[in-house]
Structures are given as C-alpha cells and as structure tokens.
XYZ file of C-alpha atoms in Angstrom:
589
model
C -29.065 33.628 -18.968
C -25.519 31.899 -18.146
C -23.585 30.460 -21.133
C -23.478 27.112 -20.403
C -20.094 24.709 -20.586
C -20.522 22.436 -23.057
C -21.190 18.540 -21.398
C -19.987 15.232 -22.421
C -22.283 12.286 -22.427
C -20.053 8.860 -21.758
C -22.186 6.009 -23.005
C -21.101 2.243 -21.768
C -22.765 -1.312 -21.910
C -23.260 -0.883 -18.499
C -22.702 1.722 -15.880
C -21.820 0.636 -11.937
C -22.565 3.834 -10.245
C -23.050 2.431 -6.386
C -25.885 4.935 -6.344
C -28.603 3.050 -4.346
C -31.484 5.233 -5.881
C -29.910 4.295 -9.698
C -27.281 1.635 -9.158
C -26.942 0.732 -13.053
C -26.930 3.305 -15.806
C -26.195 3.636 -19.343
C -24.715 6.848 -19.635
C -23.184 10.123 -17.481
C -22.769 13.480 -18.618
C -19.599 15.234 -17.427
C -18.819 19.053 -17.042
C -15.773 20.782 -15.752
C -14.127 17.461 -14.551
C -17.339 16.630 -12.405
C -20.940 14.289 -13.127
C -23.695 16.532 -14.279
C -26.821 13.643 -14.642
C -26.576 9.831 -14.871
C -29.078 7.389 -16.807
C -30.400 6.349 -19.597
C -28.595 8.189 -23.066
C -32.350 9.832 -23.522
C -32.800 10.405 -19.524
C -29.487 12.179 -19.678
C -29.809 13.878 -22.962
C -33.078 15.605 -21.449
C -31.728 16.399 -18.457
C -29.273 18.508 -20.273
C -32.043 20.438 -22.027
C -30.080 22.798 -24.333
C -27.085 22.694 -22.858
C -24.447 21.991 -25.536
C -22.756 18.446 -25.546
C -21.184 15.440 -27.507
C -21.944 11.713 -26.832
C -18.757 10.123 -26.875
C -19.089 5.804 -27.564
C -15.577 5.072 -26.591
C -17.225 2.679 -24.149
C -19.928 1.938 -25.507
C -18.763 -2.316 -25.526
C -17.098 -1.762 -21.588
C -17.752 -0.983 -18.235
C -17.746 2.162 -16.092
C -17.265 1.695 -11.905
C -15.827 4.309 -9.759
C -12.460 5.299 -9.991
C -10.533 2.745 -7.754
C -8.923 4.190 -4.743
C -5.632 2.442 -3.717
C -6.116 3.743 -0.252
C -2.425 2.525 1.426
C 0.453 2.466 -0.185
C 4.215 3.168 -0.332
C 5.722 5.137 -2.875
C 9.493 4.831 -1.493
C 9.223 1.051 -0.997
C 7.958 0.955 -4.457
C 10.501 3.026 -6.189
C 13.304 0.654 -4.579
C 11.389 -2.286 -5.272
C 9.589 -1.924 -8.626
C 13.587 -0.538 -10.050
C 15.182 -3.995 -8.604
C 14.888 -7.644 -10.358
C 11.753 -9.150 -8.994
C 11.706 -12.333 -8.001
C 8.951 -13.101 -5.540
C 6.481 -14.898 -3.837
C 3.660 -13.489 -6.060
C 3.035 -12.653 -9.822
C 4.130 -9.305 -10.373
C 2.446 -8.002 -13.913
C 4.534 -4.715 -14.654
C 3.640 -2.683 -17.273
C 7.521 -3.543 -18.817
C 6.908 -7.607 -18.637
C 5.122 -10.125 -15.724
C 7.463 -11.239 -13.544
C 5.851 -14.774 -12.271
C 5.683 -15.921 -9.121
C 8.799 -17.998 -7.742
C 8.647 -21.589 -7.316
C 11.219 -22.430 -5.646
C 14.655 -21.477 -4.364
C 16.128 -23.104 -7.861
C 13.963 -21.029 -9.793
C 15.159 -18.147 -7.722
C 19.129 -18.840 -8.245
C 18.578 -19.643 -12.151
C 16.585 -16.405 -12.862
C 18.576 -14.468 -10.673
C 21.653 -15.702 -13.152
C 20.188 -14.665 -16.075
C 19.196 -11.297 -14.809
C 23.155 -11.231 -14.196
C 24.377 -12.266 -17.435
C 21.918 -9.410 -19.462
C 23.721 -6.925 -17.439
C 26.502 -4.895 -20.121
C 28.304 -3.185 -17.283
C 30.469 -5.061 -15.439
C 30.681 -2.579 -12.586
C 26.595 -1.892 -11.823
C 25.148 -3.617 -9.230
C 22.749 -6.083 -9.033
C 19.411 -5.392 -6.708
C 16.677 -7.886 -6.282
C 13.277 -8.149 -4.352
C 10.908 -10.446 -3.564
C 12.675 -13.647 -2.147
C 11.000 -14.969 1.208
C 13.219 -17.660 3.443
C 10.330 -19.509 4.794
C 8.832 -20.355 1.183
C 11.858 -21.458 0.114
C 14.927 -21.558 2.642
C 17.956 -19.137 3.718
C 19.498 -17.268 1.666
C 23.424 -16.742 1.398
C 26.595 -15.052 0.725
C 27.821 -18.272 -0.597
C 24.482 -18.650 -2.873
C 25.202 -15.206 -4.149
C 28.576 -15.946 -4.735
C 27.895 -18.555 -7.191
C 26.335 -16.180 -9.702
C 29.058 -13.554 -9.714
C 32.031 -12.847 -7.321
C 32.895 -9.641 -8.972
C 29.397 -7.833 -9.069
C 27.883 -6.778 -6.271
C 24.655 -8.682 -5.489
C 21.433 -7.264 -2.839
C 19.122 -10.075 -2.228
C 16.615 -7.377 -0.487
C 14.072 -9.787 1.385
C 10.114 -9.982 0.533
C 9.384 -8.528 3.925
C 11.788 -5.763 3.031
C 13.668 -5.674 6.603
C 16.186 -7.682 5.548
C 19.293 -8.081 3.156
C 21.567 -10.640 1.967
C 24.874 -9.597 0.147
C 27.940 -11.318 -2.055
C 31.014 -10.649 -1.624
C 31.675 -8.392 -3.652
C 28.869 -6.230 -2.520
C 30.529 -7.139 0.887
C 33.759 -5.636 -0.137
C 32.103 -2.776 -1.900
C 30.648 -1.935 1.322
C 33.842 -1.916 3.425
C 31.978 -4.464 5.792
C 34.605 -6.377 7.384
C 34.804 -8.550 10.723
C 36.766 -5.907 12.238
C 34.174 -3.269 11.300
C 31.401 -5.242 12.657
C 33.109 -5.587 15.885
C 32.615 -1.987 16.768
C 28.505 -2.381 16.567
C 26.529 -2.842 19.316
C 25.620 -5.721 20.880
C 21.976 -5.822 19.294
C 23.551 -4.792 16.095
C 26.156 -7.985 16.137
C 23.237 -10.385 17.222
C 21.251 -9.013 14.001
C 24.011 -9.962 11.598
C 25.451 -12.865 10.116
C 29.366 -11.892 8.481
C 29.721 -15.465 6.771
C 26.594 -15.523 4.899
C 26.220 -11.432 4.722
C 22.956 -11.377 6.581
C 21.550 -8.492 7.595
C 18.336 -7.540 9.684
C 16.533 -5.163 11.734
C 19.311 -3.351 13.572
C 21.888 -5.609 12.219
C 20.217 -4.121 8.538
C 20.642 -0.073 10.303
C 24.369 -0.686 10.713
C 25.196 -1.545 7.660
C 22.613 0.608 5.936
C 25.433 3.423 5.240
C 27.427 1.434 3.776
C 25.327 0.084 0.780
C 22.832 2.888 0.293
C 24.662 4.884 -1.805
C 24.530 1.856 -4.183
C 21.309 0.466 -3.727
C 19.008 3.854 -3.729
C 20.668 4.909 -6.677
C 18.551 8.669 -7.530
C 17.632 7.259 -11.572
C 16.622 4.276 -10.346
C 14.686 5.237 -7.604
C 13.059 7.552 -10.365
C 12.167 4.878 -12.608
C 10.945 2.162 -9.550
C 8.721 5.494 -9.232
C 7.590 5.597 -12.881
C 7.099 1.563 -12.902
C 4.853 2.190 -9.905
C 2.650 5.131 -11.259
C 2.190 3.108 -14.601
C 1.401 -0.013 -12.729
C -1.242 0.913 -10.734
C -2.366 3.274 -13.550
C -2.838 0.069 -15.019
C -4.298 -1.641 -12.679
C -7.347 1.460 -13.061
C -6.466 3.596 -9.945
C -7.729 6.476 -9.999
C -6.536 8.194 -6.522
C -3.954 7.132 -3.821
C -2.988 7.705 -0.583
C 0.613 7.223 1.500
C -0.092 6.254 4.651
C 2.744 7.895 7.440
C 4.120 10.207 4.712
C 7.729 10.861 4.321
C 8.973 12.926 6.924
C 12.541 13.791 4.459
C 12.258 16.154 2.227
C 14.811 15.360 0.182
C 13.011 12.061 -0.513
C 9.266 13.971 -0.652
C 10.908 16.141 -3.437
C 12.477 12.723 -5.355
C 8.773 11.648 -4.980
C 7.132 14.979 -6.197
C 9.505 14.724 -9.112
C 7.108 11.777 -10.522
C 3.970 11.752 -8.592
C 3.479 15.372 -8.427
C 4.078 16.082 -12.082
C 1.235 16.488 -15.046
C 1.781 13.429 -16.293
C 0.581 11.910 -13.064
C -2.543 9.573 -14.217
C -4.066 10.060 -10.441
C -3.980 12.176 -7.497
C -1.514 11.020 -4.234
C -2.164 12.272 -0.998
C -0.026 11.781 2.297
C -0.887 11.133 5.918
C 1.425 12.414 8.141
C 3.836 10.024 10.499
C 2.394 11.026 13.967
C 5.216 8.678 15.842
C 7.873 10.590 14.211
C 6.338 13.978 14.772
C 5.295 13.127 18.722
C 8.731 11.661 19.063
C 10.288 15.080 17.632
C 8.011 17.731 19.013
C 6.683 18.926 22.282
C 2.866 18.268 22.353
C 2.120 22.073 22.106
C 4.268 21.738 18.598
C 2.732 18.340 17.600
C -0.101 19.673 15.268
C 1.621 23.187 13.717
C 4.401 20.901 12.873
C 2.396 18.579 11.389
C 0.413 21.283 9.916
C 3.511 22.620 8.090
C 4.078 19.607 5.920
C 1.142 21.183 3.668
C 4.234 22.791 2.031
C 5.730 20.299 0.819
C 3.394 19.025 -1.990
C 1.922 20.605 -4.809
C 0.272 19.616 -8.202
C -1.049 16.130 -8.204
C 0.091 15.927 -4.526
C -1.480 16.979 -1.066
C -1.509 15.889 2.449
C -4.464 14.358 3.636
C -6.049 16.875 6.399
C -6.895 16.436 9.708
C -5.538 13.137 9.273
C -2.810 11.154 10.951
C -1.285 7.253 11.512
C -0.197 5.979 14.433
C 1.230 2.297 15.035
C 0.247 -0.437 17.773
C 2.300 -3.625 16.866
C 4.484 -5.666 14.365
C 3.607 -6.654 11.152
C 2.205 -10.058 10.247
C 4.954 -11.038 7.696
C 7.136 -11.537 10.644
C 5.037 -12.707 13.358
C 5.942 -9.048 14.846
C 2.556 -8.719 16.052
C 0.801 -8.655 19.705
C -1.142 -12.124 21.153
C -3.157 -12.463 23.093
C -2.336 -15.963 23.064
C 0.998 -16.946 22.480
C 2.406 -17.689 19.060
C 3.125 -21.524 17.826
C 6.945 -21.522 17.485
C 9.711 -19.065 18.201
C 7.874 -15.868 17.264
C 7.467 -12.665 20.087
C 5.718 -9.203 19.477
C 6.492 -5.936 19.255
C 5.385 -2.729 20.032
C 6.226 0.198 17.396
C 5.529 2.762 19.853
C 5.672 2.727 23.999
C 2.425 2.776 25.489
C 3.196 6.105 26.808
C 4.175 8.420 23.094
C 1.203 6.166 21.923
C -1.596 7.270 24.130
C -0.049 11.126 24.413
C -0.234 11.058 20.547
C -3.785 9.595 20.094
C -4.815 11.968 22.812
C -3.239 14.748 20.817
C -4.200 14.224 17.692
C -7.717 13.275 18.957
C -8.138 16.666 20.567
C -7.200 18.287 17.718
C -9.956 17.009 15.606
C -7.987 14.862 13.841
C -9.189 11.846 12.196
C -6.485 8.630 13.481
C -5.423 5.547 11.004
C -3.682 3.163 13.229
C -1.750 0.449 11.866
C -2.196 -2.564 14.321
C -2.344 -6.859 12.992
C -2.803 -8.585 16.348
C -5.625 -9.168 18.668
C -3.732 -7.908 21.792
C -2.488 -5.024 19.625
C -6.114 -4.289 18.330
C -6.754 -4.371 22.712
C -4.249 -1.363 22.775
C -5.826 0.831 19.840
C -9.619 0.517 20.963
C -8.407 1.007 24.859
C -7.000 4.428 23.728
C -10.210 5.203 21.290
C -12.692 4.317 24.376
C -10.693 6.430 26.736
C -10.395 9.281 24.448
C -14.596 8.490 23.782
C -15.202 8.986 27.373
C -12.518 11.806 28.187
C -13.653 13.933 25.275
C -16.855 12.772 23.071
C -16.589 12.986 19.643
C -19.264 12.296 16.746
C -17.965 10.908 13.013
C -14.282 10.474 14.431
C -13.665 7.395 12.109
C -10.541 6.196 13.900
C -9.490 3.595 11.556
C -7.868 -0.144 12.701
C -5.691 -0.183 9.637
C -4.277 -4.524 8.600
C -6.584 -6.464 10.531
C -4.823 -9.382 10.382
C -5.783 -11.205 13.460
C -8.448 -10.473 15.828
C -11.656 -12.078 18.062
C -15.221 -12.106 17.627
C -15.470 -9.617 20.928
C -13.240 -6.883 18.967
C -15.716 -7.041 16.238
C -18.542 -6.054 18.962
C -16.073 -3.543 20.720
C -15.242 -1.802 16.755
C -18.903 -1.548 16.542
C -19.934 -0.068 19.689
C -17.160 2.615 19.505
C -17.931 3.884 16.227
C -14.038 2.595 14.146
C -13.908 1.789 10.524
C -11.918 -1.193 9.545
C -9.086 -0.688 6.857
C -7.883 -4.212 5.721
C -5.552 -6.223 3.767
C -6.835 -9.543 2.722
C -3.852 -10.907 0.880
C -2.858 -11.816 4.104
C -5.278 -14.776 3.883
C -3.860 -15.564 0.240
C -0.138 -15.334 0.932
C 0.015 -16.659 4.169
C -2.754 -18.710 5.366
C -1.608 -21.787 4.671
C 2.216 -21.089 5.718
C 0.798 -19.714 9.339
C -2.041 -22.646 10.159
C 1.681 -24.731 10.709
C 3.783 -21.828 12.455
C 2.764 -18.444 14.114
C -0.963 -19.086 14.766
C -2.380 -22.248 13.890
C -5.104 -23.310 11.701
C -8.140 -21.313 13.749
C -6.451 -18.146 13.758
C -4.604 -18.296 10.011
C -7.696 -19.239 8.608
C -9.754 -16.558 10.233
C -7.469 -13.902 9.686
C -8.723 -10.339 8.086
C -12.736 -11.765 9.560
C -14.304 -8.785 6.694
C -17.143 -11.790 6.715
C -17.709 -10.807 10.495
C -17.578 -7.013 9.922
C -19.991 -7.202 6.977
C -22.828 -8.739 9.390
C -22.086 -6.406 11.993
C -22.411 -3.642 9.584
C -19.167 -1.628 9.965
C -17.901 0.194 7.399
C -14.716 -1.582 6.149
C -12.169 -1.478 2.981
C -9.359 -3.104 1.658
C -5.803 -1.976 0.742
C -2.654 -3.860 -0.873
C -0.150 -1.749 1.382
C 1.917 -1.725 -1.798
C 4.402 -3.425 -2.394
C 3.519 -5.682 0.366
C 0.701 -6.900 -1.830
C 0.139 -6.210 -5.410
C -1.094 -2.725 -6.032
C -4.702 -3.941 -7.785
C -7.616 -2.952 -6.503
C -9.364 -6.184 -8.870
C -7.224 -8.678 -7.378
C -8.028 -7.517 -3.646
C -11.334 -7.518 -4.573
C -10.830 -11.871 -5.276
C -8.882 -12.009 -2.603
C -11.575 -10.677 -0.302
C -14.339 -12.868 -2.058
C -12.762 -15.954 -2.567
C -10.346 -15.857 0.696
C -8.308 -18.503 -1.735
C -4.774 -19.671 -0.514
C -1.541 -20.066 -2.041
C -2.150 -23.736 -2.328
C -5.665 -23.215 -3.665
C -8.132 -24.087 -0.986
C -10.406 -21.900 1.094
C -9.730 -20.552 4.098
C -12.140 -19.479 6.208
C -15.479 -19.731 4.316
C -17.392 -18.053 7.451
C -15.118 -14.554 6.525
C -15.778 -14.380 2.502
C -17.639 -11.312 1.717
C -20.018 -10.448 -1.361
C -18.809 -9.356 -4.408
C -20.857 -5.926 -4.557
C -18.947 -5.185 -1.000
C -15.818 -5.657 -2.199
C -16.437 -3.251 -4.955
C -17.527 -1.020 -2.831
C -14.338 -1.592 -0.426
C -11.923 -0.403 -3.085
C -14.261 2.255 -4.276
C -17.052 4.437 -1.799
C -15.749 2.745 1.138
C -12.400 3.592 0.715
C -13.170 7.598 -0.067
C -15.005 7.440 3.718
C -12.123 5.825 4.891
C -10.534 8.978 4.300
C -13.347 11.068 4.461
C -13.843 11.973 0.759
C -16.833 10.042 0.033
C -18.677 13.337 -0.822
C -15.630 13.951 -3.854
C -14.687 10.364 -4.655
C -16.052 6.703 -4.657
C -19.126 6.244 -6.847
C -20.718 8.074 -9.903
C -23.530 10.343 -8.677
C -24.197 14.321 -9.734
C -21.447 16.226 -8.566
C -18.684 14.526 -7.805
C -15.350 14.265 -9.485
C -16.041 12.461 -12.736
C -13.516 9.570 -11.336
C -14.455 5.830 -13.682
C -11.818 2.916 -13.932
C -13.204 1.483 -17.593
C -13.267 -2.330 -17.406
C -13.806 -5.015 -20.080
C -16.206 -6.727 -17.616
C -18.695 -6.410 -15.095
C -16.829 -7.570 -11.314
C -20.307 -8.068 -9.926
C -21.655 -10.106 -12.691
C -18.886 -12.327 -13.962
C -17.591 -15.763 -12.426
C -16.157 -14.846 -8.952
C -13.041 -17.055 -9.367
C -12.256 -14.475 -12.484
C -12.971 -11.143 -10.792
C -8.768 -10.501 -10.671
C -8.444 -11.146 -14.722
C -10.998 -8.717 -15.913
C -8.707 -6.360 -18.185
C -8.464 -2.742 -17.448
C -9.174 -0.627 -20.711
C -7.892 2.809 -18.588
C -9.567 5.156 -16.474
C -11.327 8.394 -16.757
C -10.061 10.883 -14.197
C -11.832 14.138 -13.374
C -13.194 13.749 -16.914
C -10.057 13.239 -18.775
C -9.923 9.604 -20.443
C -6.384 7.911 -19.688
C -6.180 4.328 -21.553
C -3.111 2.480 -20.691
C -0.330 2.782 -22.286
C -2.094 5.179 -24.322
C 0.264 8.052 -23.109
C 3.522 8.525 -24.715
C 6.191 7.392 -21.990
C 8.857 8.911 -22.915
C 7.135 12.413 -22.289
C 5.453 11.047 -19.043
C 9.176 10.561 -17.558
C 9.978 12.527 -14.968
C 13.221 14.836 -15.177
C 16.497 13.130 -13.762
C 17.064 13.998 -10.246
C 20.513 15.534 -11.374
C 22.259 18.238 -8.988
C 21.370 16.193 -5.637
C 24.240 14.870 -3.171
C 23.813 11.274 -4.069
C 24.963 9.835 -0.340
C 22.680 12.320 1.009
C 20.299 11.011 -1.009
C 20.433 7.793 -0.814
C 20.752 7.390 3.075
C 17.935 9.665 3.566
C 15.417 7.820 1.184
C 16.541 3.833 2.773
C 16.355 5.405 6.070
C 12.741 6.588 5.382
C 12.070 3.262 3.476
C 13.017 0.941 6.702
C 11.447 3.211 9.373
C 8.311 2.594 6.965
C 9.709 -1.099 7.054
C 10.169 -1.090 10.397
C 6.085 -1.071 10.975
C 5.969 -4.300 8.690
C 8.095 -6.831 10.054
C-alpha cells in the first residue's frame, strides 16, 4: 500500500465552497497544494480514513470563499501609478496609508503641496496620479507652478492619456516653442505650450523627453511591489494581464517582482493580438505569439490559446462607438481598422484560440459579434468563449445576439459608480449612463458573465466590485439603474468560478471542490450573508494559496522586495516601459 502525504484539515465558521451539491461546509482537507474532501470536521476526518493529518483552527472564527481572481489588470500602469502621489477620484487604501478620495480641485492643490514640501531632495521629481478635469476643472502649468518652480512637477491624468507639467519639468524636458514647432500637425493640435498640456499624440511627442524621469527603474519596482501587496490585500489569489507586454525589457522589470517567490499569487498574460497582427504576416501570427511562452517563468505564464483584440475607445473619454450619437462634443474611435481586426479574429479563431475583446460601446459591441457570427458560420466552433471584455454601454438586442452566439461577458461595473452620474449630463444621457454595464440583463438571460477592476482604472478589489455590481451605487449616492443590480451570490461567483471560465480554468481555480488548487481568500465575514451596502468593508484576514496560508502583512517586506533593477540602460528603459504603458492607455481613453 502507498504511503500516504500527510493532509491538513482547515476548519472555519463557515465555508463558501460554490459547490452546488455542498455549497456550505465546515472544513477542507488539503494535500499537495490541492482539496482532498470538504464537509463537516467529522465528514472530512472519515473521509481521510488513516491517512495522516493535522486540523489546523486558524480560521476557525472567519470565512473561507474561493481564492479571488482579479481577472484584468495592468501591471505597468500600476507600477507608474501606485509609485506616484495619488490623488484621485476614488479612495485608494494602499497597504503604506489610504489615500482618500479628492474633493475638489483645492483639496488637490493643498495635498499636492504637502506631498512637495516632505520631499528632502531638492532635485527629484514630483509624479502624481489620479486628478480628473471634468470632476474638478483644467489643470495647469501655472497651477503647478504655484507649488514649486524649481521641481519638476507630472500631473499624470486619471484616465492616464494625459499629462500636465511645471515649468521646471518643462525645462527639464527641453520642451520649448521652437521644439514643438517641428511636430506634426496632429501632434501641435494635441498640445497646449502655455499650460504644458499634453495628450494623445500631443502626450507621444513629448513622451521622450520626460520618460527618463517619470519611469524611473526603482520606482517602477516599488509601484510594482505596492501593487502585488495591494491586491494581496485585497485577498487575490490569481491574476491575469490582459494584452501582455510585448517589450521585454519591461516583461523582465515585471518578472523581477511578479515572477519572484515572494509573489503571494500567480500572474498570467494574454498576448496583444493588434500588435502581433500589425507586426507579423498571418502565416507568423500564432508561432510568434506562441514564442512569448519564453518570456515568463516562476509565478508567471502566458495564458494559452488565448488572445485580446480591441473594437473601440474607452468610456473614460467618451472614445467609444454609438450607435446613437453622443450628447456634447464627444466622437469614437476605432483601436483597430476593420480590416487587421477581422484578419486577426479570423486568425486567431482558426487557430483555436479563445478571443477577449475589449469593446464599451453599443456600435462597437455591433463590430465584435459581426466578426464572432461570421467566423460561427465560416468555421463552427463549440466552447469558443469569445469574451466582450468592459461592457459599458450596450442594447437589450445585444444581450439576445451574446446569447444566441455562445460569448461570455467580462465587465467592469465601476463604470456605473464613477461615472454614472457625471455621463446622464454629458456623453450619453440619463437612459444610457444609468443602464450602463446591464449584468441585471445578462443574469436573466443566463450568460455567463464576471467582473474586473481593469486596474488601476478601478480599484484592484475583488469585494468592492462585488458592491459595485450589487448596489450599482453612484458617486453621489443614489441608484442607478435598479433593473441591472445583480444578486449577491452572483457577484461572488463573478470574481471567483466565473472568472476561472472566463479564462478557461474553472476546472483548476474558482470554488473549493476535491481536486482543485487549494485557492481560499479568508474573510472576517460572510459577503452573501451580511448587509449588502457593507459587502466592500468586510476585512481580508489573507489568503490561502495552493495550500500555503499568506495573512497580510504577515510576510516580512523587506525580504519580499524584489532586487533593484541595477545594470539596465535607464532611457532604454524608461521609453520602452511608458511606451508600453500608453499603447495599453491608448485602448482606455
């Protein structure tokens, strides 16, 4: 007879296990990483028979629910962001201090000061995030100016497409009249010399200039570290890049944190199939994407058979395709021609692969499920779970369409939080802000659909997306959209089993049933029991991943930090990772 590994049996108040046969447990035994038996401590305890094990009470007062999955994120846009001052729309609860949401542009400039006047050296540079014009006006070279003319000052905008500068970030830069006369046209008309303003192509130009100053390589490294520990935090317990870095010398800045031991949960990439089917012939499309396997290791992977592809603009912007037009001086765009679009999906789709498509409006959403019904009738495919990844606006006809064709619905519903209220007066109007992200119309038609922050266009917590999705609460407190709130237990299961068959690892990942990984995010509270209106303060005690408990902050920092990225060309750097970072960008505004 086989020696058998010795077990441990995890006992807990309660138990969420999103097993429909045994949805609430008290205990799970754990071998090897993976669940061996869940149930009662006695159910379990003779399940094991002689098998050796210890019953370990650490949570014996909390409770267990799968592992959260933080399905779309950034870790670029983080590292810049989470290593600047924040000062943003939203509450931003970092494991070094909260930074509190902004309320005005007053608040903005007198925070901003003090930020200034901590700094000892005269000479560093001073990066913010987080400030959005239409909450709470422009932003300019002169306002800069008045908190320091000698240190250079980056006012880098909420939607992250933009910048503001001071002058002496100005004159750091070398960016001079004269300079900016030898742009292009579109470049010029994107840029603002007297109050250093600076977006979308006008932002490109001048990128060059500034990176080597605002992606410093330590920095970057510890916006990386404030991530990981954040949504550690925050009880993730796997995550996922969506359009994965096509530079290496940023993928290896990124390994250098995410790919390490000290990693508290596993990353995975999706390749950038509009960079690869811009760069490759079509009979070179999938080997080339096939090669990027080499370029993670340890907690890192790439996501296989998997790829993301973009329709339109982002809603932060208004960027997004109508099929009605826009209230006020808003126009779409397209992030790929209709042409490298379609020869893409019809690539990729060939090849087996499953497609994420990043798409937020209802004439955009046209596009994607025109190219999936094509591809449907051209070449039939069972399981394909072509994903519609936002969701921000759509009809009640697209609902029926995603339903018939066999999509999944990847969404974001801190859309409804942040800007409902803001867009019922500009961009869309009160119908289609309040009925943005319609999860309450997907849930009655009974597609499978999950939620993602898209960090750090939304906070990284899987909790608070679950409120948001529940409670469809604005910024200014009221409801919008009633019709669209979804239950609780469906929200849980959007950030948890959902989420794993959104990328096709709901066999591995996503609930707590005999062998899979032994993934738990260990709560003080029960999300599907407590007031709704409370679901996003629960506290996180940790998580248990593939068997190995993690509380937070429970690690000693200092030997979870990453080596300095030392050795590296630092310009080479630095334009290569901002460069990355705005063609990610570039798909959100």
């Amino acid at each position: 007879m086989l020696d058998l590994d010795a077990a441990t049996i995890f006992v807990a108040r309660e138990i969420v296990t999103l097993d429909a046969d045994n949805p609430v447990v008290g205990a799970v035994a754990v071998v090897n990483g993976r669940i061996l038996a869940t149930g009662s401590l006695d159910e379990v305890q003779n399940a094991l028979g002689d098998q050796p094990h210890d019953v370990d009470l650490t949570f014996e007062d909390k409770v267990l629910v799968p592992g959260f999955i933080a399905q779309h994120d950034h870790p670029v846009l983080g590292g810049l962001s989470m290593s600047s001052t924040i000062l943003s729309i939203e509450d931003w609860d970092l494991p070094a201090g909260l930074s509190p949401a902004l309320k005005d542009k007053d608040d903005f400039m007198e925070r901003l000061a003090a930020a200034e006047a901590a700094m000892h050296d005269p000479d560093e540079a001073l990066l913010t995030w987080g400030y959005h014009a239409a909450f709470y006006g422009p932003l300019t070279r002169a306002d800069l100016d008045t908190i320091s003319t000698t240190r250079p000052i980056y006012a880098w905008a909420r939607s992250c497409h933009e910048f503001i500068l001071n002058t002496a970030a100005m004159e750091q830069g070398g960016i001079t009249e004269d300079l900016m006369a030898s742009w292009t046209p579109s470049q010029q008309m994107q840029s603002n010399f007297e109050d250093a303003h600076f977006w979308e192509q006008g932002l490109f130009a001048v990128l060059p200039l500034i990176a080597p100053t605002v992606a410093d390589p330590d920095k970057f490294r510890a916006g990386l570290e404030t991530m990981r520990d954040y949504m550690h935090a925050k009880g993730v317990t796997y995550g996922n890049e969506p359009g994965g870095i096509l530079a290496k010398p940023v993928q290896d800045a990124v390994n250098a944190v995410f790919s390490a031991p000290s990693m508290p949960f596993r990353w995975s990439f999706i390749p950038d199939g509009k960079s690869l089917i811009a760069a490759y012939d079509d009979a070179e499309v999938i080997s080339q994407t096939e090669a990027l396997n080499d370029w993670y290791d340890g907690m890192t992977s790439m996501s296989q058979g998997s790829v993301k592809l973009f329709a339109d603009g982002a809603i932060y912007s208004l960027a997004i395709q109508l099929r009605d037009a826009p209230i006020g001086d808003y126009h779409g765009e397209w992030m790929m021609d209709l042409n490298a679009f379609e020869r893409a999906f019809q690539t990729y789709w060939d090849a087996g692969y499953q497609v994420h498509v990043h798409v937020n409006g209802d004439a955009g959403l046209d596009r994607v499920l025109n190219a999936l019904e094509e591809n449907l009738r051209r070449n039939p495919r069972f399981d394909h779970r072509t994903v519609i990844v936002h969701f921000a606006v759509s009809a009640p006809d697209q609902v029926d369409r995603i339903k018939r064709l066999a999509a999944i619905v990847s969404a974001n519903p801190y859309y409804v939080t942040a800007l409902s209220d803001r867009y019922r007066q500009t961009g869309l109007g009160p119908e289609r802000a309040d009925q943005m992200v319609r999860l309450g119309d997907l849930d009655r038609a009974g597609i499978s659909w999950s939620l993602h922050s898209d960090m750090p266009m939304a906070p990284g917590d899987p909790l608070f997306l679950m409120w948001c999705a529940v409670n469809r609460i604005t910024s200014s407190g009221r409801v919008a959209g009633a019709n669209q709130k979804v239950p609780v237990e469906e929200a849980l299961r959007g950030v948890t089993i959902n989420a794993a068959f959104s990328h096709r690892l709901e066999r591995e990942r996503g609930s707590i049933e005999p062998g899979k990984l032994a993934n738990f995010t260990v709560l003080e509270d029960n999300p599907l029991t407590v007031d709704p209106m409370t679901i996003k303060d629960i506290e996180v005690w940790g998580t248990v991943m593939e068997g190995r408990l993690q509380p937070v902050g429970g690690k000693d920092q200092e030997d979870a930090r990453a080596p300095s990225l030392q050795g590296i060309d630092r310009t080479e750097f630095a334009r290569a990772t901002l460069d990355h970072a705005f063609s990610v960008v570039h798909s959100h505004i």
